[in-house]
Amino acid sequence: MSSILEAIETKKRGGELSEDVIRAVVAGYTSKDIPDYQMSALLMAIFLRGMGYEETLALTRAMAESGRRYFFPGCADKHSTGGVGDKVSLTALPIVAACGVPVAKLSGRGLGATGGTVDKLESISGFSCNLSEERFRKQVEEVGLAILEAGDLAPADKEIYALRDTTGTVDSLPLIGSSIVSKKAATGAEFLLYDVKCGSGAFMKSLEDARELARLLVRLSGDFGISASAFITGMDEPLGSAVGNALEVREAVRFLKGGRTSADLSEMARRVAARLLELSEAMDPEPAVERALSSGAAYEKFQKFVEAQGGEPEALEGLAVSREVQEVLAPRDGYVSRFEAAGIGAAALALGAGRQKKGDEVDPGVGVEVLVKVGDSVERGEPVARLYHRDERGLRRAKELVEGALNLSEQPPERQPVILESL
Ligand code: URA
């Protein structure tokens, strides 16, 4: 029997796949010897039956070894499971690099309502994440911060993820865990922080699921010799205020330059940076983070990084944000009890900031800026959000979505901490 038929037969009965079978299937699918219909059947069997830890580790290893592997000892990386308005990489990583711990990071593009760091950075004129191995390595050494788009690293994951996306098999814990860690293991950084998002705007809607994923990511990473840690962070409302590519870079720049930004973004950036410094045991983390910000070193590092990847540092002062702006107003007085990340993300998507399906073009200049956060009091008629749009495309739908995302209460709600748990 072929390896794929053996795997389907075993998994559909709830059996355990051997490492040899897993390797043969991953290699066969990557080389296109195994057709999509057979791989889909296996993925659905895994989705329904699950996978034990040893199987998940074997799958992760097979995917990590399906292409090139880099090694960046002494370097840091972070990974977010995807959220709305998540600009933590843009804010925390320049701080880490400015503190002398080099960052070698692999990033992806956005899909659906969750944005991707590559799309955000590409809103800076000239910027590219398409780096050769040599250029990536040189930049990590010379600038201390480089971000690469997943290309020939873990190619098996790229193929399998695309198939999962169209076969209803994305939200499976062993498949998510192996997909994420295979890419991180192939990138080769030594210190890694996972930001597992939890809430309406995230893959993981419940704290229990987020906790299970966080534990799996840390355990798998440990088996690849990576010193990893995880935060579980709230994603019921967007992080910070901007949702959309150039808008988010603009907010990140404002933060790095010491301008006014939302308390949640400011806390997340600082805590993520501090935890990465702690993992590398290089220095006393909190004072180092504050020094990097107050001295301007973190922003300077960001500018050098942008320049090294082809971007124009001057473009950071005038990002291509659309000039067409419409405000959304509060329908009555009250306290903001929810401002749903899922609805705001969908509104940004309707305006053209994200892609509905792979390969769609994104508009870098559009998106949503929320002007109020959970716990704030608002008066009827007060602006609660701004919609940055291009012509009338998606504007009405976006307005409805933002209005639907806003929940007001009579009493002030309890505010959630930004970081729900740490492990
Ligand atoms: N992000 C990934 O890289 N893979 C998944 O499976 C889900 C989120």
CSV table of C-alpha atoms and ligand atoms in Angstrom, one decimal:
chain,number,residue,atom,x,y,z
A,1,MET,CA,0.0,0.0,0.0
A,2,SER,CA,1.3,3.5,-0.8
A,3,SER,CA,2.3,5.7,2.2
A,4,ILE,CA,-0.7,8.1,1.7
A,5,LEU,CA,-3.3,5.3,1.6
A,6,GLU,CA,-1.7,3.7,4.7
A,7,ALA,CA,-1.8,7.1,6.4
A,8,ILE,CA,-5.5,7.6,5.5
A,9,GLU,CA,-6.5,4.1,6.6
A,10,THR,CA,-4.6,4.4,9.9
A,11,LYS,CA,-5.8,7.9,10.8
A,12,LYS,CA,-9.5,7.4,9.8
A,13,ARG,CA,-9.6,4.6,12.4
A,14,GLY,CA,-7.9,6.8,15.0
A,15,GLY,CA,-4.5,5.0,14.9
A,16,GLU,CA,-1.1,6.6,15.2
A,17,LEU,CA,1.1,7.5,12.2
A,18,SER,CA,4.7,6.3,12.2
A,19,GLU,CA,7.5,8.8,11.6
A,20,ASP,CA,8.4,7.0,8.3
A,21,VAL,CA,4.9,7.3,7.0
A,22,ILE,CA,4.6,11.0,8.0
A,23,ARG,CA,8.0,11.7,6.2
A,24,ALA,CA,6.9,9.9,3.1
A,25,VAL,CA,3.6,11.7,2.9
A,26,VAL,CA,5.1,15.1,3.5
A,27,ALA,CA,7.8,14.5,0.8
A,28,GLY,CA,5.3,13.0,-1.6
A,29,TYR,CA,2.9,15.9,-1.3
A,30,THR,CA,5.7,18.5,-1.6
A,31,SER,CA,7.0,16.8,-4.8
A,32,LYS,CA,3.4,16.7,-6.1
A,33,ASP,CA,3.4,12.8,-6.3
A,34,ILE,CA,0.5,12.8,-3.9
A,35,PRO,CA,-2.6,14.5,-5.3
A,36,ASP,CA,-4.7,17.1,-3.5
A,37,TYR,CA,-7.7,14.8,-3.1
A,38,GLN,CA,-5.7,12.1,-1.1
A,39,MET,CA,-3.9,14.7,1.0
A,40,SER,CA,-7.3,16.4,1.7
A,41,ALA,CA,-8.7,13.1,2.9
A,42,LEU,CA,-5.7,12.7,5.3
A,43,LEU,CA,-6.0,16.2,6.6
A,44,MET,CA,-9.7,15.8,7.3
A,45,ALA,CA,-8.9,12.5,9.1
A,46,ILE,CA,-6.3,14.3,11.2
A,47,PHE,CA,-8.8,17.1,11.8
A,48,LEU,CA,-11.4,14.7,13.1
A,49,ARG,CA,-9.1,12.2,15.0
A,50,GLY,CA,-6.4,14.5,16.2
A,51,MET,CA,-2.7,13.6,16.6
A,52,GLY,CA,-0.6,12.6,19.5
A,53,TYR,CA,2.5,14.6,20.6
A,54,GLU,CA,5.0,12.3,18.9
A,55,GLU,CA,3.1,12.4,15.6
A,56,THR,CA,2.8,16.1,15.8
A,57,LEU,CA,6.6,16.4,16.4
A,58,ALA,CA,7.3,14.1,13.5
A,59,LEU,CA,5.1,16.1,11.2
A,60,THR,CA,6.8,19.4,12.4
A,61,ARG,CA,10.2,17.9,11.7
A,62,ALA,CA,9.3,16.6,8.3
A,63,MET,CA,7.9,20.0,7.3
A,64,ALA,CA,10.9,21.9,8.8
A,65,GLU,CA,13.3,19.7,6.8
A,66,SER,CA,11.3,19.9,3.5
A,67,GLY,CA,13.4,22.9,2.3
A,68,ARG,CA,16.4,24.9,3.4
A,69,ARG,CA,17.1,25.5,7.1
A,70,TYR,CA,18.9,28.5,8.5
A,71,PHE,CA,20.6,28.7,11.9
A,72,PHE,CA,20.8,31.9,13.8
A,73,PRO,CA,22.3,31.1,17.2
A,74,GLY,CA,22.0,34.1,19.7
A,75,CYS,CA,19.1,35.6,17.6
A,76,ALA,CA,15.6,36.3,18.6
A,77,ASP,CA,12.3,35.9,16.8
A,78,LYS,CA,8.6,36.3,17.7
A,79,HIS,CA,5.5,34.8,16.2
A,80,SER,CA,1.9,36.0,16.5
A,81,THR,CA,-1.0,33.6,15.8
A,82,GLY,CA,-2.7,36.5,14.0
A,83,GLY,CA,-4.8,39.3,15.2
A,84,VAL,CA,-6.5,42.6,14.2
A,85,GLY,CA,-4.3,45.7,14.4
A,86,ASP,CA,-1.3,43.6,15.6
A,87,LYS,CA,1.7,45.7,15.1
A,88,VAL,CA,3.8,44.1,17.9
A,89,SER,CA,6.6,43.0,15.5
A,90,LEU,CA,6.9,46.5,14.2
A,91,THR,CA,7.2,48.0,17.7
A,92,ALA,CA,8.8,45.3,19.9
A,93,LEU,CA,11.5,44.0,17.5
A,94,PRO,CA,13.3,47.3,16.9
A,95,ILE,CA,13.6,47.6,20.7
A,96,VAL,CA,15.1,44.2,21.0
A,97,ALA,CA,17.6,44.9,18.2
A,98,ALA,CA,18.5,48.3,19.7
A,99,CYS,CA,19.3,46.5,22.9
A,100,GLY,CA,21.9,44.4,21.1
A,101,VAL,CA,20.1,41.1,20.6
A,102,PRO,CA,19.8,40.5,16.8
A,103,VAL,CA,16.5,39.6,15.3
A,104,ALA,CA,16.1,37.1,12.4
A,105,LYS,CA,12.4,36.9,11.6
A,106,LEU,CA,10.2,35.2,9.1
A,107,SER,CA,6.9,36.8,8.4
A,108,GLY,CA,3.8,36.2,6.3
A,109,ARG,CA,1.1,38.0,4.4
A,110,GLY,CA,-2.4,38.6,5.8
A,111,LEU,CA,-5.3,36.4,5.0
A,112,GLY,CA,-8.9,37.3,5.9
A,113,ALA,CA,-9.4,39.8,8.7
A,114,THR,CA,-6.0,39.2,10.2
A,115,GLY,CA,-3.2,41.3,8.8
A,116,GLY,CA,0.4,40.2,7.9
A,117,THR,CA,3.6,41.9,8.7
A,118,VAL,CA,4.9,41.6,5.1
A,119,ASP,CA,1.8,43.6,3.7
A,120,LYS,CA,2.3,46.2,6.4
A,121,LEU,CA,5.9,46.8,5.7
A,122,GLU,CA,5.3,46.8,1.9
A,123,SER,CA,3.2,50.0,2.5
A,124,ILE,CA,6.6,51.7,2.9
A,125,SER,CA,7.7,52.8,-0.6
A,126,GLY,CA,10.4,50.5,-1.9
A,127,PHE,CA,10.4,48.0,1.0
A,128,SER,CA,10.8,44.3,0.2
A,129,CYS,CA,10.8,41.2,2.4
A,130,ASN,CA,12.1,39.1,-0.5
A,131,LEU,CA,15.7,38.7,0.6
A,132,SER,CA,18.3,36.1,-0.5
A,133,GLU,CA,19.8,34.0,2.3
A,134,GLU,CA,23.1,35.9,1.9
A,135,ARG,CA,21.4,39.3,2.2
A,136,PHE,CA,19.2,38.2,5.1
A,137,ARG,CA,22.3,36.8,7.0
A,138,LYS,CA,24.3,39.9,6.3
A,139,GLN,CA,21.5,42.2,7.4
A,140,VAL,CA,21.0,40.3,10.7
A,141,GLU,CA,24.8,40.7,11.3
A,142,GLU,CA,25.1,44.3,10.3
A,143,VAL,CA,21.8,45.9,11.2
A,144,GLY,CA,20.7,43.4,13.8
A,145,LEU,CA,17.1,43.2,12.4
A,146,ALA,CA,15.9,41.5,9.2
A,147,ILE,CA,12.5,40.3,8.2
A,148,LEU,CA,12.1,37.7,5.4
A,149,GLU,CA,9.0,36.5,3.7
A,150,ALA,CA,8.6,32.7,3.9
A,151,GLY,CA,9.9,31.5,0.6
A,152,ASP,CA,11.9,28.3,0.4
A,153,LEU,CA,11.8,27.7,4.1
A,154,ALA,CA,9.4,24.9,5.0
A,155,PRO,CA,7.9,24.6,1.5
A,156,ALA,CA,5.8,21.6,2.6
A,157,ASP,CA,3.9,23.9,5.1
A,158,LYS,CA,3.2,26.4,2.3
A,159,GLU,CA,1.6,23.6,0.1
A,160,ILE,CA,-0.3,22.0,3.0
A,161,TYR,CA,-1.5,25.3,4.4
A,162,ALA,CA,-2.9,26.3,1.1
A,163,LEU,CA,-4.8,23.0,0.9
A,164,ARG,CA,-6.0,23.4,4.5
A,165,ASP,CA,-7.3,26.8,3.7
A,166,THR,CA,-9.7,25.4,1.1
A,167,THR,CA,-10.7,22.2,2.8
A,168,GLY,CA,-11.9,23.4,6.2
A,169,THR,CA,-8.9,21.9,8.0
A,170,VAL,CA,-7.2,25.0,9.3
A,171,ASP,CA,-8.4,25.0,12.9
A,172,SER,CA,-6.8,21.8,14.1
A,173,LEU,CA,-4.4,22.1,17.0
A,174,PRO,CA,-1.7,19.6,15.7
A,175,LEU,CA,-1.9,21.1,12.2
A,176,ILE,CA,-1.6,24.7,13.4
A,177,GLY,CA,1.2,23.8,15.9
A,178,SER,CA,3.3,21.9,13.3
A,179,SER,CA,2.7,24.6,10.7
A,180,ILE,CA,3.9,27.4,12.9
A,181,VAL,CA,6.9,25.6,14.5
A,182,SER,CA,8.1,24.1,11.2
A,183,LYS,CA,8.7,27.6,9.9
A,184,LYS,CA,10.2,28.8,13.1
A,185,ALA,CA,12.6,25.8,13.3
A,186,ALA,CA,13.6,26.3,9.6
A,187,THR,CA,14.4,30.0,10.3
A,188,GLY,CA,16.7,29.0,13.1
A,189,ALA,CA,16.5,31.7,15.8
A,190,GLU,CA,17.5,30.6,19.3
A,191,PHE,CA,15.0,32.6,21.4
A,192,LEU,CA,11.4,32.7,20.5
A,193,LEU,CA,8.3,34.3,21.9
A,194,TYR,CA,4.8,33.2,20.8
A,195,ASP,CA,2.0,35.7,21.1
A,196,VAL,CA,-1.1,33.4,21.1
A,197,LYS,CA,-4.1,35.7,20.5
A,198,CYS,CA,-7.3,34.8,22.1
A,199,GLY,CA,-10.7,36.3,21.5
A,200,SER,CA,-13.2,37.3,18.8
A,201,GLY,CA,-10.6,38.5,16.3
A,202,ALA,CA,-8.3,35.4,16.7
A,203,PHE,CA,-8.2,31.7,15.7
A,204,MET,CA,-8.4,30.7,19.3
A,205,LYS,CA,-11.7,32.0,20.7
A,206,SER,CA,-11.4,30.5,24.2
A,207,LEU,CA,-8.7,30.7,26.8
A,208,GLU,CA,-8.5,26.9,27.1
A,209,ASP,CA,-7.8,26.5,23.4
A,210,ALA,CA,-5.3,29.3,23.4
A,211,ARG,CA,-3.5,27.7,26.4
A,212,GLU,CA,-3.4,24.3,24.7
A,213,LEU,CA,-1.9,25.9,21.6
A,214,ALA,CA,0.6,27.9,23.6
A,215,ARG,CA,1.8,24.8,25.5
A,216,LEU,CA,2.1,22.8,22.2
A,217,LEU,CA,4.1,25.6,20.5
A,218,VAL,CA,6.5,25.9,23.5
A,219,ARG,CA,7.0,22.1,23.8
A,220,LEU,CA,7.6,21.6,20.1
A,221,SER,CA,10.0,24.5,19.9
A,222,GLY,CA,11.9,23.0,22.9
A,223,ASP,CA,12.4,19.8,21.0
A,224,PHE,CA,14.1,21.8,18.2
A,225,GLY,CA,16.5,23.3,20.7
A,226,ILE,CA,14.7,26.7,20.7
A,227,SER,CA,14.3,28.5,24.0
A,228,ALA,CA,10.7,29.5,23.7
A,229,SER,CA,8.0,31.2,25.8
A,230,ALA,CA,4.5,32.3,25.2
A,231,PHE,CA,2.0,35.0,26.0
A,232,ILE,CA,-1.7,34.6,25.7
A,233,THR,CA,-3.0,38.0,24.8
A,234,GLY,CA,-6.5,39.4,24.4
A,235,MET,CA,-7.9,39.9,20.9
A,236,ASP,CA,-11.5,40.9,21.6
A,237,GLU,CA,-10.7,44.4,20.5
A,238,PRO,CA,-8.0,45.5,18.0
A,239,LEU,CA,-4.6,46.1,19.4
A,240,GLY,CA,-3.8,49.9,19.5
A,241,SER,CA,-6.0,52.0,17.2
A,242,ALA,CA,-5.0,51.4,13.6
A,243,VAL,CA,-6.1,48.5,11.4
A,244,GLY,CA,-4.8,48.6,7.9
A,245,ASN,CA,-1.3,48.5,6.4
A,246,ALA,CA,0.1,52.0,6.2
A,247,LEU,CA,-2.1,53.1,9.1
A,248,GLU,CA,-0.5,50.4,11.3
A,249,VAL,CA,3.1,51.4,10.3
A,250,ARG,CA,2.2,55.0,11.0
A,251,GLU,CA,1.0,54.0,14.5
A,252,ALA,CA,4.2,51.9,15.1
A,253,VAL,CA,6.4,54.9,14.1
A,254,ARG,CA,4.5,57.2,16.4
A,255,PHE,CA,5.1,54.7,19.3
A,256,LEU,CA,8.8,54.3,18.5
A,257,LYS,CA,9.2,58.1,18.3
A,258,GLY,CA,7.7,58.5,21.7
A,259,GLY,CA,4.3,59.9,20.5
A,260,ARG,CA,1.0,59.3,22.1
A,261,THR,CA,-0.3,55.7,21.5
A,262,SER,CA,-2.9,53.5,23.1
A,263,ALA,CA,-1.9,52.0,26.5
A,264,ASP,CA,-2.5,48.4,25.2
A,265,LEU,CA,0.0,48.7,22.4
A,266,SER,CA,2.6,50.5,24.5
A,267,GLU,CA,2.4,47.7,27.2
A,268,MET,CA,2.5,44.9,24.7
A,269,ALA,CA,5.5,46.2,22.8
A,270,ARG,CA,7.4,46.8,26.0
A,271,ARG,CA,6.5,43.4,27.6
A,272,VAL,CA,7.2,41.4,24.4
A,273,ALA,CA,10.6,43.1,24.0
A,274,ALA,CA,11.4,42.6,27.7
A,275,ARG,CA,10.5,38.8,27.5
A,276,LEU,CA,12.7,38.3,24.5
A,277,LEU,CA,15.6,40.0,26.2
A,278,GLU,CA,15.0,37.9,29.3
A,279,LEU,CA,15.1,34.7,27.2
A,280,SER,CA,18.5,35.8,25.8
A,281,GLU,CA,19.7,36.5,29.3
A,282,ALA,CA,21.6,39.5,27.9
A,283,MET,CA,20.7,42.2,30.4
A,284,ASP,CA,18.2,43.6,32.9
A,285,PRO,CA,15.3,43.7,30.5
A,286,GLU,CA,12.9,46.4,31.6
A,287,PRO,CA,15.5,49.2,32.1
A,288,ALA,CA,17.1,48.3,28.7
A,289,VAL,CA,13.7,48.6,27.0
A,290,GLU,CA,13.0,52.0,28.5
A,291,ARG,CA,16.5,53.2,27.5
A,292,ALA,CA,16.1,52.0,23.9
A,293,LEU,CA,12.8,53.9,23.6
A,294,SER,CA,13.8,57.1,25.4
A,295,SER,CA,17.1,57.5,23.7
A,296,GLY,CA,15.6,57.1,20.3
A,297,ALA,CA,17.7,54.0,19.6
A,298,ALA,CA,14.7,51.8,18.8
A,299,TYR,CA,13.4,54.2,16.2
A,300,GLU,CA,16.8,54.7,14.7
A,301,LYS,CA,17.1,50.8,14.5
A,302,PHE,CA,13.7,50.7,12.7
A,303,GLN,CA,14.9,53.4,10.2
A,304,LYS,CA,18.1,51.4,9.5
A,305,PHE,CA,16.1,48.2,9.0
A,306,VAL,CA,13.7,49.9,6.6
A,307,GLU,CA,16.6,51.4,4.6
A,308,ALA,CA,18.4,48.0,4.5
A,309,GLN,CA,15.4,46.3,3.0
A,310,GLY,CA,15.0,48.9,0.2
A,311,GLY,CA,12.5,51.3,1.9
A,312,GLU,CA,12.9,55.0,2.0
A,313,PRO,CA,13.3,56.1,5.6
A,314,GLU,CA,11.8,59.5,4.7
A,315,ALA,CA,8.7,57.7,3.5
A,316,LEU,CA,8.0,56.9,7.2
A,317,GLU,CA,7.1,60.5,7.7
A,318,GLY,CA,4.5,60.5,5.0
A,319,LEU,CA,3.0,57.1,4.6
A,320,ALA,CA,0.5,56.6,1.8
A,321,VAL,CA,-2.6,56.8,4.0
A,322,SER,CA,-5.8,57.5,2.0
A,323,ARG,CA,-7.1,61.1,2.3
A,324,GLU,CA,-10.7,60.0,1.9
A,325,VAL,CA,-11.9,59.7,5.5
A,326,GLN,CA,-15.4,59.1,6.9
A,327,GLU,CA,-16.2,59.1,10.6
A,328,VAL,CA,-18.4,56.7,12.4
A,329,LEU,CA,-20.4,58.3,15.3
A,330,ALA,CA,-21.6,56.9,18.6
A,331,PRO,CA,-25.4,56.3,18.4
A,332,ARG,CA,-25.9,57.2,22.1
A,333,ASP,CA,-24.2,58.0,25.4
A,334,GLY,CA,-22.5,55.1,27.3
A,335,TYR,CA,-19.4,53.2,28.0
A,336,VAL,CA,-17.7,51.1,25.4
A,337,SER,CA,-18.2,47.5,26.6
A,338,ARG,CA,-17.0,45.8,23.4
A,339,PHE,CA,-15.5,47.0,20.1
A,340,GLU,CA,-15.3,43.7,18.4
A,341,ALA,CA,-11.9,42.9,16.7
A,342,ALA,CA,-13.7,40.5,14.3
A,343,GLY,CA,-16.0,43.3,13.1
A,344,ILE,CA,-13.3,45.9,12.8
A,345,GLY,CA,-11.1,43.4,10.9
A,346,ALA,CA,-13.9,42.6,8.5
A,347,ALA,CA,-14.5,46.4,8.0
A,348,ALA,CA,-10.8,46.9,7.1
A,349,LEU,CA,-11.1,43.9,4.7
A,350,ALA,CA,-14.2,45.4,3.1
A,351,LEU,CA,-12.3,48.6,2.4
A,352,GLY,CA,-9.6,46.7,0.7
A,353,ALA,CA,-6.9,46.4,3.4
A,354,GLY,CA,-6.7,42.6,3.3
A,355,ARG,CA,-7.4,39.8,1.0
A,356,GLN,CA,-10.4,37.5,0.7
A,357,LYS,CA,-8.4,34.9,-1.0
A,358,LYS,CA,-4.7,34.2,-1.7
A,359,GLY,CA,-3.2,36.4,-4.4
A,360,ASP,CA,-5.7,39.3,-4.0
A,361,GLU,CA,-4.1,42.8,-4.1
A,362,VAL,CA,-4.2,44.8,-0.9
A,363,ASP,CA,-4.6,48.6,-0.8
A,364,PRO,CA,-1.9,49.9,1.6
A,365,GLY,CA,-3.7,53.2,2.3
A,366,VAL,CA,-7.1,52.1,3.5
A,367,GLY,CA,-8.3,50.8,6.9
A,368,VAL,CA,-10.0,51.7,10.1
A,369,GLU,CA,-8.8,53.8,13.0
A,370,VAL,CA,-10.7,53.2,16.3
A,371,LEU,CA,-10.8,56.3,18.4
A,372,VAL,CA,-12.2,54.6,21.6
A,373,LYS,CA,-11.2,51.6,23.6
A,374,VAL,CA,-13.1,49.3,25.9
A,375,GLY,CA,-13.9,51.2,29.1
A,376,ASP,CA,-14.0,54.7,27.5
A,377,SER,CA,-17.1,56.8,28.0
A,378,VAL,CA,-18.6,58.3,24.8
A,379,GLU,CA,-21.4,60.8,24.1
A,380,ARG,CA,-23.9,60.5,21.3
A,381,GLY,CA,-22.6,61.9,18.1
A,382,GLU,CA,-18.9,61.6,19.2
A,383,PRO,CA,-16.6,60.0,16.5
A,384,VAL,CA,-15.7,56.4,17.5
A,385,ALA,CA,-13.8,55.4,14.4
A,386,ARG,CA,-12.5,56.7,11.1
A,387,LEU,CA,-12.8,54.8,7.9
A,388,TYR,CA,-9.9,55.5,5.4
A,389,HIS,CA,-11.3,54.5,2.1
A,390,ARG,CA,-10.7,54.7,-1.7
A,391,ASP,CA,-13.7,55.8,-3.7
A,392,GLU,CA,-16.9,54.3,-2.3
A,393,ARG,CA,-15.7,50.7,-2.5
A,394,GLY,CA,-16.9,48.8,0.5
A,395,LEU,CA,-17.6,52.0,2.5
A,396,ARG,CA,-21.2,51.3,3.3
A,397,ARG,CA,-20.5,47.7,4.4
A,398,ALA,CA,-17.5,48.9,6.4
A,399,LYS,CA,-19.6,51.5,8.2
A,400,GLU,CA,-22.2,48.9,9.1
A,401,LEU,CA,-19.6,46.5,10.4
A,402,VAL,CA,-18.0,49.1,12.6
A,403,GLU,CA,-21.4,50.2,13.9
A,404,GLY,CA,-22.2,46.6,14.6
A,405,ALA,CA,-18.9,46.0,16.4
A,406,LEU,CA,-19.5,48.8,18.9
A,407,ASN,CA,-21.4,47.8,22.1
A,408,LEU,CA,-22.2,50.4,24.7
A,409,SER,CA,-23.3,49.8,28.3
A,410,GLU,CA,-24.7,52.0,31.0
A,411,GLN,CA,-22.0,50.9,33.5
A,412,PRO,CA,-18.3,51.0,33.0
A,413,PRO,CA,-17.2,47.4,32.0
A,414,GLU,CA,-14.3,45.6,33.6
A,415,ARG,CA,-11.1,46.1,31.6
A,416,GLN,CA,-9.2,43.0,30.6
A,417,PRO,CA,-5.5,42.8,31.0
A,418,VAL,CA,-3.5,43.0,27.7
A,419,ILE,CA,-1.6,39.8,28.6
A,420,LEU,CA,-4.0,37.2,29.9
A,421,GLU,CA,-1.4,34.6,30.7
A,422,SER,CA,2.3,33.9,30.3
A,423,LEU,CA,4.1,30.6,30.1
B,1,URA,N1,-0.5,30.4,11.2
B,1,URA,C1,0.3,29.4,10.6
B,1,URA,O1,1.4,29.7,10.2
B,1,URA,N2,-0.2,28.2,10.4
B,1,URA,C2,-1.4,27.8,10.8
B,1,URA,O2,-1.8,26.7,10.6
B,1,URA,C3,-2.2,28.8,11.4
B,1,URA,C4,-1.7,30.1,11.6
